[in-house]
Amino acid sequence: MRRFLRPGHDPVRERLKRDLFQFNKTVEHGFPHQPSALGYSPFLRLMAIGTRSGAIKLYGAPGVEFMGLHEENNTVMQIHFIPDQCQLVTLLDDNSLHLWSLKQHSGASELREEHRFTLKGPPGSPPSATQITAVLPHSSREVLYLGTESGNIFVVELPLFRVLEDRTITSEAVLQRVPEDYCNRRSCELVEALREHPKNPDQILIGYSRGLIVLWDLQNNRVTHHFLGSQQLENLYWQRDGSKFISCHYDGSYTQWPVSSDNRQPEPLENLVPYGPFPCKAISKIYWQTTRNGLPYIIFQGGMPRASYGDRHSISVVHGSQQTAFDFTSRVIDFFIIFSSEPTAEFDDPSAMVVLAEEELVVIDLKTAGWPAVHPPYLASLHCSAITCSHHVSNIPLKLWERIISAGSKQNIHYSNMPWPIDGGTNIAPDPPQRDLLLTGHEDGTVRFWDASGVCLHLLYKLSTVRVFLTDADPNDNMNTLGEDEWPPLRKVGTFDPYSDDPRLGIQKIYLCKYSGYLAVAGTAGQVLVMELNDEDAEHVVDHAEADLLQDQEGYRWKGHEKLKTRDGPVRFEAGFQPFVLVQCQPPAVVTSLALHSEWKLVAFGTSHGFGLFDHQQKRLVFVKCTLHPSDQLALEGPLSRVKSLKKSLRQSFRRIRRSRVSSRKRRGAGGNASEVQEANAKFDQDALQEMELAPVQRKIEARSAEDSFTGFVRTLYFADTFLRDSSRHCPSLWAGTNGGTVYAFCLRVPPAERRMDEPVRAEQAKEIQLMHRAPVVGILVLDGRSTPLPEPLEVAHDLSKSPDMQGSHQLLVVSEEQFKVFTLPKVSSKLKLKLTALEGCRVRKVMVANFGSCKTDDYSENDLAVLTNLGDIQIISLPFLKLQIRYPCIRKEDVSGIASCVFTKYGQGFYLISPSEFERFSLSTKWLVEPRCIVDMPEITSNNHVHKKSGMENAARKS
Amino acid sequence: EFRRFSLERSKPGKFEEFYGLLQHVHKIPNVDVLVGYTDVHGDLLPINNDDNYHKAVSTANPLLRIFIQRKEDADYSAFGTDTMTRKKNVLSNVLRPDNHKKKPHIVISMPQDFRPVSSIIDVDILPETHRRVRLYKYGTDKPLGFYIRDGSSVRVTPHGLEKVPGIFISRLVPGGLAQSTGLLAVNDEVLEVNGIEVSGKSLDQVTDMMIANSRNLIITVRPANQRNNVVRNSRTSGSSGQSTESSLPSSTPNISANILQGEEESDEEDIIIEDSGEPQQIPKAAPTSESLESLTQIELLHESTQNGFLPSSEVNLNHSAGSISMEYEVQDPDLKSLEEDGTIITL
């Protein structure tokens, strides 16, 4: 009756599984998708970023990171830190306020939502009466002033958001003493800005959108000064000593106003249109920073001449005669200036400008001449060119690590040396267990090397393959260098550049050998480059070979893109990875698989037409094999991306619709009824949903046949030293798996090292396995006599792995999208299988061998398969018995690009893209866990704060 | 007993003569026998008239394998698709002993030169409102030829009637296997695929399951038209109609899943070409004693299927003692027949 016992109920194994496997999403790397708000606390030296999906992320010193998510998933409109507190308030686009605080819990700080609140007007009042437009956290830390669309300012008490009705500042009260003629011309309209007096906490400056600005005395509840602006107001900023303030306007002008006790209705000191005289765009935010040498820094966003530069996203910095308009490649969300926040300091002395653009964070060093950019240690723009593939390498040897860093530092000389200015909090996470590299391939032909060891994904080095080729758009950077009298003085900053010169340059596959420093990359137009790490600049010729994968196939015409043109003669390469061999596949279809064996000095590559093997020592093509089925016309004709691009363009147009809806919601134009817009949006959503439900969805049930398209598409390539022909002699071999369920095995003869250059490498086909279920082969692996996967090339030579067992019999594991199968070697007979799809209806998307260590005992570890399915589940399957150990839901099954982007590491971690610009890091292991762990302490409260506290208490006392 | 003799391919003669020749060659002049042959698919097909005798000879490639059984102890069920490669399942013998032992086979007529394309199975363990259909894709050129869609059905639950999502057949391709069987129809609700319940699974998941099982697809449906159901005279009064569907015995799917998995092993042979030589089906590795300890459930089934084959009652004249593998050998180096089958890609 043993056969009736269901497996998987062995209590010992169950306990061991708990010690080995655990699923956690640990940290999000990269740049938040669709940021919508920025906040900064000079007290905590922490920065906060809010997003359109309701996420809020706090960043301080490298490694200090917090993340929170609003339940509503609504756009975060504003973020305000409570002065001198570990608290912040967020305003969402549903007009709700949320109080978050950083609290210490079991030794580390955590970000938690404490309270939420929605301002309610009296019954019957329009929603605009309580639509919040401006938020001022008072320095007393006890109240928030909330400016609204109706022009009224409500006061709520923290932390419970109790409305203090008797302290509401109504627009009627404000307008009482405004001159008749001004009042008639324009009513108050919505509150655009609220600013507390820098020296006197009892005075606040109120700016209304139509231009009226008043100074309000909180003690006596009355207006002390009127400033009658004539232009639509955008923002306000106090000068440090409180004697002047500056207002900026919709017409691209800014105005300075004096504040003195003798004139209650002063005229402006200065009114300037910096980029006039032609009509300019609005200046939406302005800073006035005083310095020791007397010349202020005036920093403002926008204001460009409407006709010729209206499309630029700029922030201008003016300091005496120096003026630069920093030109960003994406929309500026918000910015702030880091300046001396010591209350006793006499001047602002700004040190850095931090700009949150839609696609990247840019920090400008304002202290160093030339205002260079600062290299951010986190929030890297992963998507500065779209990510096309990724490759992870664990446990990098120190030597290689240092050489990559040194190559990268030579690329970063134009960055400022300023230490990272946002340095709040303390990172208390243990040092990362090992040095890990994440390599991302990009659409523009670059490969970026990221330090993925810890919480901060940091760019170490950037490699460009473009130099090898002749492209239409040759580096011609004259567009950005500006002449002396260029006006406006634009300067491009940032790295985000989504436009690729030539899509054929895109990187599709990467393989790095960490022991030898050999790197192979392959791209969209069938190009395969083998590179070597060189610490010096060098100029050399790249050896060039062509691999005709169609061989004798006649009568086919490739209708896709042409192959890339190569440069003749020597090419100059900067220090770092320098290509020495280029193989171009013919037809130039996208490279779909790549393998490099650094010990045998061989590189194998496959496309939709076949695969080839290249000897990069002798620089000779060893063989090619065409895998095409004669009836597979589609593969011959053009690039595979056709289907994909249609899907992509659909997705983009959807995104566009959504974006336009979001922006329409954001526009709170004069008299615009927000709730109406929202209602319309809701209706639109519902309609779209219904439409989708009505569409008849049906699926064809048909067995796969050899005639299906793309059966020849080479999905996987694998080198192994194993028993291919007989059980007495092992030999090097190359394995290839196709989309049609075929596995080819080639026996290789690699000459011994001393005759390596003299004798050719030979290859001979030894086996061909046709899986009857014909599902695409996504993984091939050979297990040694101890059922351990064969080590990587050179791993044994570097004493990092036990040499494989060559005595016992080897086994071959073939993973298709539907099944896992173990075969014996050298005689191929099937031994075991796991029919995943037949049982569960899911298909294998990614598979990787991972080593799992027990968290209880140091000496136990085992190898398992980490599998990602098309449903976004992660499964761990044991080796060699193919038993399902555990399953975790990880990625939404609709998130096709997330699933496609997933990479596993060798130690049970993984990464996948949650947006074009963010990797989510997850861990399957109990032992290897990289997650932020940090602490934020309240800095000492300075004497000035006690004054605030006192006045706050006085306020409270008076109230009662 | 094994005999080898030659025939004139161009002039095979009549069945009667051939029958006589066999009796003569085997020196069994007065014994009534059944004659069968293996065709290119490895199926055992009968020879009992001139037509199928001629067909048999024409398929010789160049060897024709003939099997002769004594009529008294003949096993009629041996004929048909998969008969040569199917390992009869011990599990099914244990669970349904009446299948082979108690009930004598009712022979209506000898199967002629055809293979089954579909069958209704497990009638005895399923509620009358359900139908389990097996489609034999293997060996036919016809496409499966049907489509499925999402939908909803009304179920009896402890909370009363509830609308639950379900998977339905949405279209039958004219001339396809599904349509030609007449056992499946548009709007039939799909309940199980090869013994696995589909409830809670998405349309794409069910599609993938069906395609993964397409070579031997067993689908359990609730026909949209309930009037053609098999009515069993026992317990019909008590548990007929709609009431049965909610009281489906919960253990049934599991057991049947095992059976189906086991049966399914039969037609899953991958093919290997060694050193660019002849394609062969990949044999199963005999489980070694060391790995027996930790075999998966699936492997246990392998073992049992092999055991189940040995005591089979076939009188195999071509007796190969102890050999488990019933791989067929392609003696003709010309791979034409295999190409027709679409199993090998030759360029």
Tab-separated table of N, CA and C in Angstrom, chain B residues 27-90:
chain	number	residue	atom	x	y	z
B	27	LYS	N	2.702	-25.515	-36.774
B	27	LYS	CA	2.311	-26.917	-36.545
B	27	LYS	C	1.150	-26.998	-35.572
B	28	ILE	N	0.117	-26.194	-35.832
B	28	ILE	CA	-1.096	-26.243	-35.002
B	28	ILE	C	-2.300	-26.347	-35.922
B	29	PRO	N	-2.398	-27.393	-36.704
B	29	PRO	CA	-3.410	-27.436	-37.761
B	29	PRO	C	-4.846	-27.354	-37.244
B	30	ASN	N	-5.106	-27.841	-36.036
B	30	ASN	CA	-6.513	-27.912	-35.615
B	30	ASN	C	-6.857	-26.936	-34.509
B	31	VAL	N	-5.980	-26.026	-34.275
B	31	VAL	CA	-6.252	-25.070	-33.203
B	31	VAL	C	-6.810	-23.779	-33.809
B	32	ASP	N	-7.934	-23.306	-33.212
B	32	ASP	CA	-8.495	-22.026	-33.658
B	32	ASP	C	-7.681	-20.890	-33.046
B	33	VAL	N	-7.230	-19.985	-33.900
B	33	VAL	CA	-6.416	-18.878	-33.376
B	33	VAL	C	-6.941	-17.524	-33.877
B	34	LEU	N	-6.555	-16.530	-33.134
B	34	LEU	CA	-6.782	-15.141	-33.578
B	34	LEU	C	-5.455	-14.627	-34.102
B	35	VAL	N	-5.530	-13.899	-35.217
B	35	VAL	CA	-4.295	-13.392	-35.813
B	35	VAL	C	-4.304	-11.859	-35.706
B	36	GLY	N	-3.163	-11.333	-35.287
B	36	GLY	CA	-3.045	-9.875	-35.221
B	36	GLY	C	-1.687	-9.443	-35.741
B	37	TYR	N	-1.559	-8.163	-36.020
B	37	TYR	CA	-0.254	-7.642	-36.444
B	37	TYR	C	-0.040	-6.264	-35.804
B	38	THR	N	1.212	-5.846	-35.755
B	38	THR	CA	1.484	-4.497	-35.228
B	38	THR	C	1.675	-3.549	-36.406
B	39	ASP	N	0.974	-2.468	-36.335
B	39	ASP	CA	1.119	-1.482	-37.409
B	39	ASP	C	2.215	-0.485	-37.041
B	40	VAL	N	2.374	0.534	-37.879
B	40	VAL	CA	3.489	1.472	-37.672
B	40	VAL	C	3.379	2.237	-36.366
B	41	HIS	N	2.203	2.328	-35.823
B	41	HIS	CA	2.053	3.051	-34.566
B	41	HIS	C	2.257	2.153	-33.374
B	42	GLY	N	2.564	0.910	-33.615
B	42	GLY	CA	2.754	-0.001	-32.506
B	42	GLY	C	1.446	-0.553	-31.985
B	43	ASP	N	0.379	-0.416	-32.745
B	43	ASP	CA	-0.907	-0.935	-32.307
B	43	ASP	C	-1.106	-2.368	-32.814
B	44	LEU	N	-1.752	-3.140	-31.980
B	44	LEU	CA	-2.057	-4.515	-32.391
B	44	LEU	C	-3.417	-4.511	-33.079
B	45	LEU	N	-3.405	-4.864	-34.346
B	45	LEU	CA	-4.649	-4.858	-35.107
B	45	LEU	C	-4.917	-6.268	-35.623
B	46	PRO	N	-6.180	-6.587	-35.744
B	46	PRO	CA	-6.516	-7.970	-36.101
B	46	PRO	C	-6.384	-8.234	-37.610
B	47	ILE	N	-6.152	-9.494	-37.916
B	47	ILE	CA	-6.235	-9.946	-39.308
B	47	ILE	C	-7.296	-11.033	-39.318
B	48	ASN	N	-8.427	-10.723	-39.945
B	48	ASN	CA	-9.469	-11.753	-39.984
B	48	ASN	C	-10.256	-11.745	-41.298
B	49	ASN	N	-9.814	-10.917	-42.237
B	49	ASN	CA	-10.437	-11.007	-43.552
B	49	ASN	C	-9.436	-10.586	-44.615
B	50	ASP	N	-9.811	-10.648	-45.819
B	50	ASP	CA	-8.863	-10.360	-46.900
B	50	ASP	C	-8.382	-8.921	-46.842
B	51	ASP	N	-9.327	-8.016	-46.561
B	51	ASP	CA	-8.977	-6.591	-46.611
B	51	ASP	C	-7.900	-6.233	-45.612
B	52	ASN	N	-8.158	-6.605	-44.353
B	52	ASN	CA	-7.148	-6.195	-43.389
B	52	ASN	C	-5.882	-7.043	-43.506
B	53	TYR	N	-5.993	-8.188	-44.073
B	53	TYR	CA	-4.790	-8.968	-44.343
B	53	TYR	C	-3.924	-8.235	-45.373
B	54	HIS	N	-4.552	-7.736	-46.418
B	54	HIS	CA	-3.802	-7.014	-47.451
B	54	HIS	C	-3.213	-5.726	-46.897
B	55	LYS	N	-3.986	-5.089	-46.084
B	55	LYS	CA	-3.509	-3.850	-45.447
B	55	LYS	C	-2.263	-4.151	-44.610
B	56	ALA	N	-2.338	-5.246	-43.886
B	56	ALA	CA	-1.225	-5.611	-43.019
B	56	ALA	C	0.037	-5.839	-43.834
B	57	VAL	N	-0.108	-6.566	-44.895
B	57	VAL	CA	1.066	-6.884	-45.699
B	57	VAL	C	1.648	-5.595	-46.310
B	58	SER	N	0.741	-4.725	-46.700
B	58	SER	CA	1.239	-3.505	-47.336
B	58	SER	C	1.980	-2.608	-46.353
B	59	THR	N	1.708	-2.758	-45.083
B	59	THR	CA	2.418	-1.912	-44.112
B	59	THR	C	3.742	-2.525	-43.679
B	60	ALA	N	4.049	-3.741	-44.113
B	60	ALA	CA	5.299	-4.374	-43.706
B	60	ALA	C	6.468	-3.488	-44.095
B	61	ASN	N	7.425	-3.400	-43.220
B	61	ASN	CA	8.354	-2.260	-43.389
B	61	ASN	C	9.789	-2.614	-43.033
B	62	PRO	N	10.461	-3.635	-43.525
B	62	PRO	CA	9.896	-4.671	-44.391
B	62	PRO	C	9.358	-5.830	-43.568
B	63	LEU	N	9.616	-5.798	-42.265
B	63	LEU	CA	9.133	-6.921	-41.455
B	63	LEU	C	7.681	-6.693	-41.072
B	64	LEU	N	6.936	-7.725	-41.034
B	64	LEU	CA	5.578	-7.646	-40.508
B	64	LEU	C	5.536	-8.547	-39.287
B	65	ARG	N	5.157	-7.995	-38.187
B	65	ARG	CA	5.116	-8.783	-36.962
B	65	ARG	C	3.702	-9.304	-36.749
B	66	ILE	N	3.577	-10.588	-36.680
B	66	ILE	CA	2.266	-11.227	-36.543
B	66	ILE	C	2.175	-11.826	-35.136
B	67	PHE	N	1.071	-11.651	-34.511
B	67	PHE	CA	0.847	-12.267	-33.195
B	67	PHE	C	-0.312	-13.248	-33.310
B	68	ILE	N	-0.118	-14.400	-32.729
B	68	ILE	CA	-1.159	-15.427	-32.821
B	68	ILE	C	-1.570	-15.825	-31.410
B	69	GLN	N	-2.858	-15.838	-31.168
B	69	GLN	CA	-3.340	-16.259	-29.853
B	69	GLN	C	-4.350	-17.380	-30.030
B	70	ARG	N	-4.348	-18.278	-29.070
B	70	ARG	CA	-5.353	-19.331	-29.050
B	70	ARG	C	-6.715	-18.695	-28.793
B	71	LYS	N	-7.716	-19.124	-29.517
B	71	LYS	CA	-9.003	-18.425	-29.441
B	71	LYS	C	-9.660	-18.555	-28.071
B	72	GLU	N	-9.487	-19.720	-27.415
B	72	GLU	CA	-10.157	-19.938	-26.125
B	72	GLU	C	-9.710	-18.917	-25.081
B	73	ASP	N	-8.369	-18.702	-25.000
B	73	ASP	CA	-7.914	-17.787	-23.957
B	73	ASP	C	-7.462	-16.436	-24.536
B	74	ALA	N	-8.089	-16.063	-25.621
B	74	ALA	CA	-7.705	-14.791	-26.241
B	74	ALA	C	-8.231	-13.611	-25.432
B	75	ASP	N	-7.473	-12.556	-25.468
B	75	ASP	CA	-7.875	-11.331	-24.799
B	75	ASP	C	-8.244	-10.321	-25.877
B	76	TYR	N	-9.567	-10.146	-26.039
B	76	TYR	CA	-9.988	-9.276	-27.147
B	76	TYR	C	-9.600	-7.823	-26.905
B	77	SER	N	-9.499	-7.499	-25.660
B	77	SER	CA	-9.190	-6.091	-25.372
B	77	SER	C	-7.761	-5.748	-25.754
B	78	ALA	N	-7.003	-6.766	-26.108
B	78	ALA	CA	-5.626	-6.484	-26.484
B	78	ALA	C	-5.545	-5.685	-27.771
B	79	PHE	N	-6.587	-5.757	-28.566
B	79	PHE	CA	-6.529	-5.040	-29.844
B	79	PHE	C	-6.900	-3.583	-29.659
B	80	GLY	N	-6.329	-2.798	-30.515
B	80	GLY	CA	-6.710	-1.386	-30.510
B	80	GLY	C	-5.513	-0.479	-30.323
B	81	THR	N	-5.831	0.777	-30.190
B	81	THR	CA	-4.767	1.778	-30.054
B	81	THR	C	-3.963	1.551	-28.794
B	82	ASP	N	-2.697	1.795	-28.890
B	82	ASP	CA	-1.805	1.799	-27.732
B	82	ASP	C	-1.606	0.414	-27.148
B	83	THR	N	-2.142	-0.562	-27.746
B	83	THR	CA	-2.110	-1.855	-27.086
B	83	THR	C	-0.705	-2.367	-26.909
B	84	MET	N	0.174	-1.998	-27.800
B	84	MET	CA	1.515	-2.539	-27.669
B	84	MET	C	2.347	-1.731	-26.691
B	85	THR	N	2.001	-0.509	-26.536
B	85	THR	CA	2.830	0.313	-25.654
B	85	THR	C	2.189	0.524	-24.298
B	86	ARG	N	0.906	0.280	-24.204
B	86	ARG	CA	0.241	0.521	-22.931
B	86	ARG	C	0.654	-0.517	-21.899
B	87	LYS	N	1.003	-0.021	-20.769
B	87	LYS	CA	1.260	-0.936	-19.672
B	87	LYS	C	0.012	-0.912	-18.819
B	88	LYS	N	-0.586	-2.021	-18.681
B	88	LYS	CA	-1.842	-1.977	-17.935
B	88	LYS	C	-1.571	-1.647	-16.493
B	89	ASN	N	-2.465	-0.889	-15.988
B	89	ASN	CA	-2.224	-0.280	-14.703
B	89	ASN	C	-2.659	-1.193	-13.570
B	90	VAL	N	-1.715	-1.498	-12.724
B	90	VAL	CA	-2.045	-2.325	-11.572
B	90	VAL	C	-3.040	-1.600	-10.688
